[in-house]
Amino acid sequence: MTSTNQQTPAPARSGARLPLLDVLRGVAVMGTLGTNVWLFAAPGAEAGIIFVPDTIGPMTAFREDPSAATLAQGLFAFAANGKFLALLTLLFGVGLAIQFRSAARRGGRWPGPYKWRALFLFAEGLVHFTLVFAADVLMGYAVASIAVAWLLSRASRVRNAVMWTAAALHLAFVGLVTAALLSEPDPRGAEVPPGAVELYADGGYLEQVAFRLDNALLFRAEPIITFALMVFMFLLGVRLFRAGTFGDDGTGRRIRGRLLVWGLGIGVPVNLATSLAGSDLFMLDRYVAAPVVGLGLVGAVGWIVDRADPAGRAVTAVSSLGRMAMSGYVAQNVVCVLVCYGFGLGLASRLAGTGPWWVMGLWASVCALLLTASTLWLRRFRTGPLEALQKTVLAGVPERRRVIG
């Protein structure tokens, strides 16, 4: 088997943080909110995941109503849909690679204690799904990470084979679903049932929790159908990390430059075409074209960070959010639930039919809140609250020593 030193060229000093990774995580957290905020604000809220799966399709409505408001909503949703989820998934794979490297340097077993970390992540996701938001990503990440974690100690040819097989399976599945949708004219023209709309506009909190649990399998469809994509993106994140993509040296800049050119140069035109084509191509739009753009975002954000003041307020704020990404991800959903749903402020119902501007304003306000709160929090504490909880719970897990490789 290939040794650890051969598998894991160090892209940074031992124990050193990679500043770009923190910024990318912060960007990814805010970007995922750019998609989810439309679910919170829509009639029936998260129930649209079940009844109208393409309800957040970016540009479809603009073809029927080419107004300024619809164009603004379409462009906003197009910029967010699927791209930052792909970026977040890629960065989770990078995190796995960093944990593997850390374990290797300590001479620890692998996956070893990581199994408990994944279990804790799954439990966090289950609580988040049940009590806050049905479109949770943490549970899916936890399950996929177990398979990928095991692969990190295998030979590179094994990882590459699994990575490209996962990509092929994902593309084949998306192709079959897309062909089926194209064979029938608009088979999913349904709307969210009035009962579900009323539930989120006027229903109680416990009723919404019960609704999520009653429809748990349907709500969990996305991580199930994109499992192969998650495995591919995790392993791609590992590969990019080990190649030095996120370092502040010439190698990192060169790789990020290629990602910028190819990811945005190819991904954006293709993604725009699939968005304008309508709901029948929503699988291609969100799960094929958008991840390509997500790779371009690594290059684009890297290009900006390379030229920005590392101690500037903007970089510091986004980096702070990235350092407590899990806390920020959950917090933004809690805030939107309290603002939009009927048991809270109920703005989704009160402002229904007033246009998209308030939704974009909500996104900007929540992002500003997260950036400010995370910056202030990290001035006093070393990690975010959920990160600290995870560290405390897992601190009692014993680690058996064994050289990896």
CSV table of C-alpha atoms in Angstrom, one decimal:
chain,number,residue,atom,x,y,z
A,1,MET,CA,0.0,0.0,0.0
A,2,THR,CA,1.2,3.5,-0.7
A,3,SER,CA,2.7,5.2,2.3
A,4,THR,CA,1.1,8.2,3.9
A,5,ASN,CA,3.9,10.5,2.8
A,6,GLN,CA,3.3,9.5,-0.8
A,7,GLN,CA,-0.5,9.9,-0.5
A,8,THR,CA,-0.5,13.2,1.3
A,9,PRO,CA,1.9,15.9,0.1
A,10,ALA,CA,1.6,18.7,2.7
A,11,PRO,CA,0.1,21.8,1.1
A,12,ALA,CA,0.8,23.8,4.2
A,13,ARG,CA,2.9,23.8,7.4
A,14,SER,CA,1.9,21.4,10.0
A,15,GLY,CA,-0.9,22.8,12.1
A,16,ALA,CA,-1.3,25.8,9.9
A,17,ARG,CA,-4.7,26.9,8.7
A,18,LEU,CA,-5.3,27.7,5.1
A,19,PRO,CA,-7.1,31.1,5.1
A,20,LEU,CA,-8.7,30.5,1.7
A,21,LEU,CA,-10.6,27.5,3.0
A,22,ASP,CA,-12.2,29.5,5.8
A,23,VAL,CA,-13.3,32.2,3.3
A,24,LEU,CA,-14.6,29.5,0.9
A,25,ARG,CA,-16.6,27.9,3.7
A,26,GLY,CA,-18.1,31.3,4.7
A,27,VAL,CA,-19.1,32.0,1.1
A,28,ALA,CA,-20.6,28.5,0.7
A,29,VAL,CA,-22.7,28.9,3.9
A,30,MET,CA,-24.1,32.2,2.6
A,31,GLY,CA,-24.6,30.8,-0.9
A,32,THR,CA,-26.7,27.8,0.3
A,33,LEU,CA,-28.9,30.3,2.1
A,34,GLY,CA,-29.3,32.1,-1.3
A,35,THR,CA,-31.1,28.9,-2.4
A,36,ASN,CA,-32.9,28.0,0.8
A,37,VAL,CA,-34.3,31.4,1.4
A,38,TRP,CA,-36.8,31.0,-1.4
A,39,LEU,CA,-38.1,27.8,0.2
A,40,PHE,CA,-38.6,29.6,3.5
A,41,ALA,CA,-40.5,32.4,1.7
A,42,ALA,CA,-42.6,30.3,-0.7
A,43,PRO,CA,-46.2,29.2,0.0
A,44,GLY,CA,-45.9,25.9,1.8
A,45,ALA,CA,-42.2,26.6,2.5
A,46,GLU,CA,-40.2,23.4,2.6
A,47,ALA,CA,-43.2,21.3,1.6
A,48,GLY,CA,-42.3,22.5,-2.0
A,49,ILE,CA,-39.4,20.0,-1.9
A,50,ILE,CA,-42.0,17.2,-2.0
A,51,PHE,CA,-44.8,18.6,-4.2
A,52,VAL,CA,-42.9,21.0,-6.6
A,53,PRO,CA,-39.2,19.7,-6.7
A,54,ASP,CA,-38.2,22.4,-9.1
A,55,THR,CA,-39.9,25.2,-7.2
A,56,ILE,CA,-36.5,27.0,-6.9
A,57,GLY,CA,-35.7,26.6,-10.6
A,58,PRO,CA,-34.0,29.9,-11.4
A,59,MET,CA,-35.1,31.2,-14.8
A,60,THR,CA,-38.3,29.3,-15.7
A,61,ALA,CA,-40.7,32.0,-14.4
A,62,PHE,CA,-38.9,34.7,-16.3
A,63,ARG,CA,-39.8,33.1,-19.7
A,64,GLU,CA,-43.5,33.6,-18.7
A,65,ASP,CA,-43.2,37.0,-16.9
A,66,PRO,CA,-40.2,39.0,-18.2
A,67,SER,CA,-40.6,41.8,-15.6
A,68,ALA,CA,-37.8,43.4,-13.6
A,69,ALA,CA,-38.8,41.7,-10.4
A,70,THR,CA,-38.9,38.3,-12.0
A,71,LEU,CA,-35.6,38.9,-13.8
A,72,ALA,CA,-34.0,39.9,-10.5
A,73,GLN,CA,-35.4,36.8,-8.8
A,74,GLY,CA,-34.3,34.6,-11.6
A,75,LEU,CA,-30.8,35.9,-11.7
A,76,PHE,CA,-30.5,35.7,-7.9
A,77,ALA,CA,-31.7,32.2,-7.8
A,78,PHE,CA,-29.6,31.2,-10.8
A,79,ALA,CA,-26.5,32.5,-9.1
A,80,ALA,CA,-27.2,30.3,-6.0
A,81,ASN,CA,-29.0,27.2,-7.2
A,82,GLY,CA,-26.8,24.1,-6.7
A,83,LYS,CA,-23.5,25.9,-7.0
A,84,PHE,CA,-22.8,26.7,-3.3
A,85,LEU,CA,-24.2,23.3,-2.3
A,86,ALA,CA,-21.6,21.7,-4.6
A,87,LEU,CA,-18.9,24.0,-3.1
A,88,LEU,CA,-19.9,23.1,0.4
A,89,THR,CA,-19.8,19.4,-0.5
A,90,LEU,CA,-16.3,19.8,-2.1
A,91,LEU,CA,-15.1,21.6,1.1
A,92,PHE,CA,-16.4,18.8,3.3
A,93,GLY,CA,-14.1,16.4,1.3
A,94,VAL,CA,-11.2,18.8,1.9
A,95,GLY,CA,-12.0,18.7,5.6
A,96,LEU,CA,-11.8,14.9,5.5
A,97,ALA,CA,-8.4,15.1,3.9
A,98,ILE,CA,-7.2,17.5,6.6
A,99,GLN,CA,-8.4,15.2,9.4
A,100,PHE,CA,-6.8,12.2,7.7
A,101,ARG,CA,-3.5,14.1,7.5
A,102,SER,CA,-3.7,15.1,11.2
A,103,ALA,CA,-4.4,11.5,12.2
A,104,ALA,CA,-1.4,10.4,10.1
A,105,ARG,CA,0.9,12.8,11.8
A,106,ARG,CA,-0.2,11.7,15.3
A,107,GLY,CA,0.2,8.0,14.3
A,108,GLY,CA,-3.5,7.4,14.9
A,109,ARG,CA,-5.8,4.8,13.5
A,110,TRP,CA,-8.0,5.7,10.5
A,111,PRO,CA,-10.9,6.0,10.2
A,112,GLY,CA,-10.6,5.2,14.0
A,113,PRO,CA,-12.4,7.9,16.0
A,114,TYR,CA,-13.7,9.6,12.8
A,115,LYS,CA,-16.6,7.1,12.9
A,116,TRP,CA,-17.8,8.8,16.1
A,117,ARG,CA,-17.4,12.2,14.5
A,118,ALA,CA,-19.6,11.0,11.6
A,119,LEU,CA,-22.1,9.6,14.0
A,120,PHE,CA,-22.3,12.8,15.9
A,121,LEU,CA,-22.7,14.7,12.6
A,122,PHE,CA,-25.6,12.4,11.6
A,123,ALA,CA,-27.2,13.1,15.0
A,124,GLU,CA,-26.8,16.8,14.6
A,125,GLY,CA,-28.3,16.6,11.2
A,126,LEU,CA,-31.2,14.5,12.5
A,127,VAL,CA,-32.0,17.1,15.1
A,128,HIS,CA,-31.6,19.9,12.6
A,129,PHE,CA,-33.9,18.1,10.1
A,130,THR,CA,-36.5,17.3,12.8
A,131,LEU,CA,-36.6,20.6,14.6
A,132,VAL,CA,-35.6,23.2,12.0
A,133,PHE,CA,-35.4,22.5,8.3
A,134,ALA,CA,-36.2,19.5,6.1
A,135,ALA,CA,-33.5,20.2,3.5
A,136,ASP,CA,-30.7,19.4,5.9
A,137,VAL,CA,-27.3,18.4,4.3
A,138,LEU,CA,-25.5,17.1,7.4
A,139,MET,CA,-27.1,13.7,7.5
A,140,GLY,CA,-26.2,12.9,3.9
A,141,TYR,CA,-22.7,14.2,4.5
A,142,ALA,CA,-22.3,11.9,7.5
A,143,VAL,CA,-23.3,8.8,5.7
A,144,ALA,CA,-21.2,9.5,2.6
A,145,SER,CA,-18.2,10.5,4.7
A,146,ILE,CA,-17.9,7.0,6.2
A,147,ALA,CA,-17.3,5.5,2.8
A,148,VAL,CA,-14.9,8.2,1.7
A,149,ALA,CA,-13.0,8.2,5.0
A,150,TRP,CA,-12.2,4.5,4.5
A,151,LEU,CA,-11.0,5.2,1.0
A,152,LEU,CA,-8.5,7.8,2.2
A,153,SER,CA,-6.1,5.1,3.5
A,154,ARG,CA,-6.4,3.1,0.3
A,155,ALA,CA,-4.1,3.4,-2.7
A,156,SER,CA,-4.7,6.4,-5.0
A,157,ARG,CA,-5.8,4.1,-7.9
A,158,VAL,CA,-8.6,2.7,-5.7
A,159,ARG,CA,-9.8,6.2,-4.8
A,160,ASN,CA,-9.6,7.4,-8.4
A,161,ALA,CA,-11.6,4.3,-9.6
A,162,VAL,CA,-14.3,4.9,-7.0
A,163,MET,CA,-14.4,8.7,-7.8
A,164,TRP,CA,-14.9,8.3,-11.5
A,165,THR,CA,-17.3,5.4,-11.1
A,166,ALA,CA,-19.4,7.5,-8.8
A,167,ALA,CA,-19.3,10.3,-11.4
A,168,ALA,CA,-20.4,7.9,-14.1
A,169,LEU,CA,-23.2,6.5,-12.0
A,170,HIS,CA,-24.5,10.0,-11.1
A,171,LEU,CA,-24.4,11.1,-14.7
A,172,ALA,CA,-26.2,8.0,-15.9
A,173,PHE,CA,-28.9,8.4,-13.2
A,174,VAL,CA,-29.4,12.1,-14.1
A,175,GLY,CA,-29.6,11.2,-17.8
A,176,LEU,CA,-32.2,8.6,-17.2
A,177,VAL,CA,-34.4,10.9,-15.1
A,178,THR,CA,-34.0,13.7,-17.6
A,179,ALA,CA,-35.0,11.5,-20.5
A,180,ALA,CA,-38.0,10.4,-18.6
A,181,LEU,CA,-39.1,13.9,-17.9
A,182,LEU,CA,-38.6,15.0,-21.5
A,183,SER,CA,-40.7,12.0,-22.7
A,184,GLU,CA,-43.8,13.5,-21.0
A,185,PRO,CA,-44.8,17.1,-21.3
A,186,ASP,CA,-44.4,18.8,-17.9
A,187,PRO,CA,-45.4,15.9,-15.7
A,188,ARG,CA,-44.8,17.8,-12.4
A,189,GLY,CA,-47.1,20.8,-12.9
A,190,ALA,CA,-48.5,20.4,-9.4
A,191,GLU,CA,-48.7,23.1,-6.7
A,192,VAL,CA,-48.2,22.8,-3.0
A,193,PRO,CA,-51.5,21.6,-1.5
A,194,PRO,CA,-53.6,24.2,0.4
A,195,GLY,CA,-53.2,22.2,3.6
A,196,ALA,CA,-49.4,22.4,3.5
A,197,VAL,CA,-49.6,26.1,2.7
A,198,GLU,CA,-51.8,26.7,5.7
A,199,LEU,CA,-49.6,24.5,7.9
A,200,TYR,CA,-46.6,26.8,7.4
A,201,ALA,CA,-48.7,30.0,7.4
A,202,ASP,CA,-50.8,29.4,10.5
A,203,GLY,CA,-49.9,26.0,11.9
A,204,GLY,CA,-48.1,25.4,15.1
A,205,TYR,CA,-44.4,24.4,15.5
A,206,LEU,CA,-45.1,20.9,16.7
A,207,GLU,CA,-47.4,20.3,13.7
A,208,GLN,CA,-44.6,21.2,11.4
A,209,VAL,CA,-42.2,18.9,13.2
A,210,ALA,CA,-44.8,16.1,12.8
A,211,PHE,CA,-45.2,16.9,9.1
A,212,ARG,CA,-41.4,16.5,8.6
A,213,LEU,CA,-41.3,13.2,10.4
A,214,ASP,CA,-44.4,11.9,8.5
A,215,ASN,CA,-42.7,12.7,5.2
A,216,ALA,CA,-39.2,12.0,6.2
A,217,LEU,CA,-38.3,9.7,3.3
A,218,LEU,CA,-39.6,12.2,0.7
A,219,PHE,CA,-37.8,15.0,2.3
A,220,ARG,CA,-34.6,12.9,2.3
A,221,ALA,CA,-34.8,12.2,-1.4
A,222,GLU,CA,-32.1,14.6,-2.4
A,223,PRO,CA,-29.2,13.2,-0.4
A,224,ILE,CA,-30.3,9.7,-1.5
A,225,ILE,CA,-30.4,10.4,-5.2
A,226,THR,CA,-27.2,12.5,-5.0
A,227,PHE,CA,-25.2,10.0,-2.9
A,228,ALA,CA,-22.9,9.2,-5.8
A,229,LEU,CA,-22.4,12.9,-6.5
A,230,MET,CA,-21.4,13.5,-2.8
A,231,VAL,CA,-18.9,10.7,-3.0
A,232,PHE,CA,-17.4,12.1,-6.2
A,233,MET,CA,-17.2,15.7,-4.8
A,234,PHE,CA,-15.7,14.5,-1.5
A,235,LEU,CA,-13.0,12.6,-3.3
A,236,LEU,CA,-12.4,15.5,-5.7
A,237,GLY,CA,-12.0,17.8,-2.7
A,238,VAL,CA,-9.4,15.4,-1.3
A,239,ARG,CA,-7.6,15.3,-4.6
A,240,LEU,CA,-7.6,19.1,-4.9
A,241,PHE,CA,-6.4,19.5,-1.4
A,242,ARG,CA,-3.5,17.1,-1.8
A,243,ALA,CA,-2.5,18.8,-5.1
A,244,GLY,CA,-2.1,22.1,-3.1
A,245,THR,CA,-5.1,23.9,-4.6
A,246,PHE,CA,-5.8,25.9,-1.5
A,247,GLY,CA,-2.3,27.1,-0.6
A,248,ASP,CA,-1.1,30.6,-1.0
A,249,ASP,CA,1.9,29.7,-3.2
A,250,GLY,CA,2.3,29.5,-7.0
A,251,THR,CA,1.0,26.0,-7.2
A,252,GLY,CA,-2.3,26.9,-5.5
A,253,ARG,CA,-2.7,30.0,-7.7
A,254,ARG,CA,-2.0,28.1,-10.9
A,255,ILE,CA,-4.6,25.4,-10.1
A,256,ARG,CA,-7.2,27.9,-9.0
A,257,GLY,CA,-6.6,29.8,-12.2
A,258,ARG,CA,-7.5,26.8,-14.2
A,259,LEU,CA,-10.6,26.1,-12.1
A,260,LEU,CA,-11.7,29.7,-12.7
A,261,VAL,CA,-11.3,29.5,-16.4
A,262,TRP,CA,-12.8,26.1,-17.0
A,263,GLY,CA,-15.3,26.1,-14.2
A,264,LEU,CA,-16.9,29.4,-15.1
A,265,GLY,CA,-16.0,29.4,-18.8
A,266,ILE,CA,-17.8,26.1,-19.4
A,267,GLY,CA,-20.1,25.8,-16.4
A,268,VAL,CA,-21.9,29.2,-16.6
A,269,PRO,CA,-23.0,29.0,-20.2
A,270,VAL,CA,-24.2,25.4,-19.8
A,271,ASN,CA,-25.9,26.2,-16.5
A,272,LEU,CA,-27.6,29.2,-18.0
A,273,ALA,CA,-28.9,27.0,-20.9
A,274,THR,CA,-30.2,24.3,-18.6
A,275,SER,CA,-31.9,27.0,-16.4
A,276,LEU,CA,-33.6,28.6,-19.4
A,277,ALA,CA,-34.7,25.3,-20.8
A,278,GLY,CA,-37.3,24.7,-18.2
A,279,SER,CA,-38.2,22.3,-15.4
A,280,ASP,CA,-37.6,19.2,-17.4
A,281,LEU,CA,-33.8,19.8,-17.2
A,282,PHE,CA,-33.8,20.7,-13.5
A,283,MET,CA,-31.7,17.6,-12.7
A,284,LEU,CA,-29.0,18.6,-15.2
A,285,ASP,CA,-29.3,22.2,-14.0
A,286,ARG,CA,-28.8,21.6,-10.3
A,287,TYR,CA,-26.7,18.4,-10.2
A,288,VAL,CA,-24.5,18.5,-13.3
A,289,ALA,CA,-24.0,22.0,-14.6
A,290,ALA,CA,-24.1,23.7,-11.1
A,291,PRO,CA,-21.2,21.6,-9.6
A,292,VAL,CA,-19.0,22.6,-12.6
A,293,VAL,CA,-19.7,26.3,-11.7
A,294,GLY,CA,-19.0,25.4,-8.1
A,295,LEU,CA,-15.4,24.4,-9.1
A,296,GLY,CA,-15.1,27.8,-10.8
A,297,LEU,CA,-16.1,29.5,-7.6
A,298,VAL,CA,-13.0,28.0,-5.9
A,299,GLY,CA,-11.0,29.9,-8.5
A,300,ALA,CA,-13.0,33.1,-8.4
A,301,VAL,CA,-13.0,33.4,-4.6
A,302,GLY,CA,-9.3,32.5,-4.6
A,303,TRP,CA,-8.6,35.2,-7.2
A,304,ILE,CA,-10.3,37.8,-5.0
A,305,VAL,CA,-8.6,36.6,-1.7
A,306,ASP,CA,-5.2,36.7,-3.4
A,307,ARG,CA,-5.7,40.4,-4.1
A,308,ALA,CA,-7.6,41.4,-0.9
A,309,ASP,CA,-6.2,42.6,2.4
A,310,PRO,CA,-6.1,39.4,4.6
A,311,ALA,CA,-6.7,41.5,7.7
A,312,GLY,CA,-9.5,43.6,6.1
A,313,ARG,CA,-13.0,43.6,7.5
A,314,ALA,CA,-14.6,41.7,4.7
A,315,VAL,CA,-12.1,38.9,4.6
A,316,THR,CA,-12.1,38.7,8.4
A,317,ALA,CA,-15.9,38.5,8.6
A,318,VAL,CA,-16.3,35.9,5.9
A,319,SER,CA,-13.4,33.9,7.3
A,320,SER,CA,-15.0,34.0,10.8
A,321,LEU,CA,-18.2,32.6,9.4
A,322,GLY,CA,-16.2,29.9,7.6
A,323,ARG,CA,-14.4,28.9,10.8
A,324,MET,CA,-17.8,28.2,12.5
A,325,ALA,CA,-19.6,27.1,9.3
A,326,MET,CA,-21.7,24.4,11.0
A,327,SER,CA,-23.0,26.9,13.6
A,328,GLY,CA,-23.7,29.4,10.9
A,329,TYR,CA,-25.5,26.9,8.6
A,330,VAL,CA,-27.9,25.9,11.4
A,331,ALA,CA,-28.3,29.5,12.7
A,332,GLN,CA,-29.3,30.9,9.4
A,333,ASN,CA,-32.1,28.3,9.0
A,334,VAL,CA,-33.3,28.9,12.6
A,335,VAL,CA,-33.5,32.7,11.9
A,336,CYS,CA,-35.4,32.2,8.6
A,337,VAL,CA,-37.8,29.8,10.3
A,338,LEU,CA,-38.6,32.3,13.0
A,339,VAL,CA,-39.0,35.2,10.5
A,340,CYS,CA,-41.0,33.3,7.8
A,341,TYR,CA,-43.2,30.7,9.4
A,342,GLY,CA,-46.5,31.4,11.0
A,343,PHE,CA,-45.6,30.6,14.6
A,344,GLY,CA,-42.9,33.3,14.3
A,345,LEU,CA,-43.2,36.6,12.5
A,346,GLY,CA,-45.0,35.0,9.6
A,347,LEU,CA,-43.5,37.2,6.9
A,348,ALA,CA,-43.9,34.6,4.2
A,349,SER,CA,-47.6,34.8,4.5
A,350,ARG,CA,-47.9,38.5,5.2
A,351,LEU,CA,-45.7,39.5,2.3
A,352,ALA,CA,-47.0,36.8,-0.2
A,353,GLY,CA,-47.6,38.4,-3.6
A,354,THR,CA,-45.4,41.5,-2.9
A,355,GLY,CA,-42.6,40.4,-5.1
A,356,PRO,CA,-39.1,38.9,-4.6
A,357,TRP,CA,-37.4,42.0,-3.1
A,358,TRP,CA,-38.1,41.3,0.5
A,359,VAL,CA,-36.8,37.8,0.1
A,360,MET,CA,-33.5,39.1,-1.3
A,361,GLY,CA,-33.5,41.6,1.6
A,362,LEU,CA,-34.0,38.8,4.1
A,363,TRP,CA,-31.0,36.9,2.6
A,364,ALA,CA,-28.8,40.0,2.8
A,365,SER,CA,-30.0,40.8,6.4
A,366,VAL,CA,-29.3,37.2,7.6
A,367,CYS,CA,-25.9,37.2,6.0
A,368,ALA,CA,-25.0,40.5,7.6
A,369,LEU,CA,-26.2,39.1,11.0
A,370,LEU,CA,-24.1,35.9,10.6
A,371,LEU,CA,-21.0,37.8,9.5
A,372,THR,CA,-21.3,40.2,12.4
A,373,ALA,CA,-22.2,37.6,15.0
A,374,SER,CA,-19.4,35.2,14.0
A,375,THR,CA,-16.8,37.9,14.0
A,376,LEU,CA,-17.8,39.0,17.5
A,377,TRP,CA,-18.1,35.4,18.7
A,378,LEU,CA,-14.6,34.4,17.7
A,379,ARG,CA,-13.1,37.5,19.4
A,380,ARG,CA,-14.1,35.7,22.7
A,381,PHE,CA,-14.2,32.0,21.8
A,382,ARG,CA,-11.9,29.8,19.8
A,383,THR,CA,-14.7,27.9,17.9
A,384,GLY,CA,-18.4,28.2,17.1
A,385,PRO,CA,-21.0,26.8,19.6
A,386,LEU,CA,-21.8,23.7,17.6
A,387,GLU,CA,-18.2,23.1,16.8
A,388,ALA,CA,-17.4,23.4,20.5
A,389,LEU,CA,-20.2,21.0,21.4
A,390,GLN,CA,-18.8,18.5,18.9
A,391,LYS,CA,-15.3,18.8,20.3
A,392,THR,CA,-16.5,18.4,23.9
A,393,VAL,CA,-18.6,15.3,23.2
A,394,LEU,CA,-15.9,13.6,21.1
A,395,ALA,CA,-13.1,14.5,23.5
A,396,GLY,CA,-13.9,11.4,25.5
A,397,VAL,CA,-13.5,9.1,22.6
A,398,PRO,CA,-10.2,7.1,23.0
A,399,GLU,CA,-7.8,7.1,20.1
A,400,ARG,CA,-5.8,3.9,19.5
A,401,ARG,CA,-2.4,4.5,18.0
A,402,ARG,CA,-1.3,2.9,14.8
A,403,VAL,CA,0.7,4.2,11.9
A,404,ILE,CA,-1.5,4.8,8.9
A,405,GLY,CA,-0.5,3.3,5.6
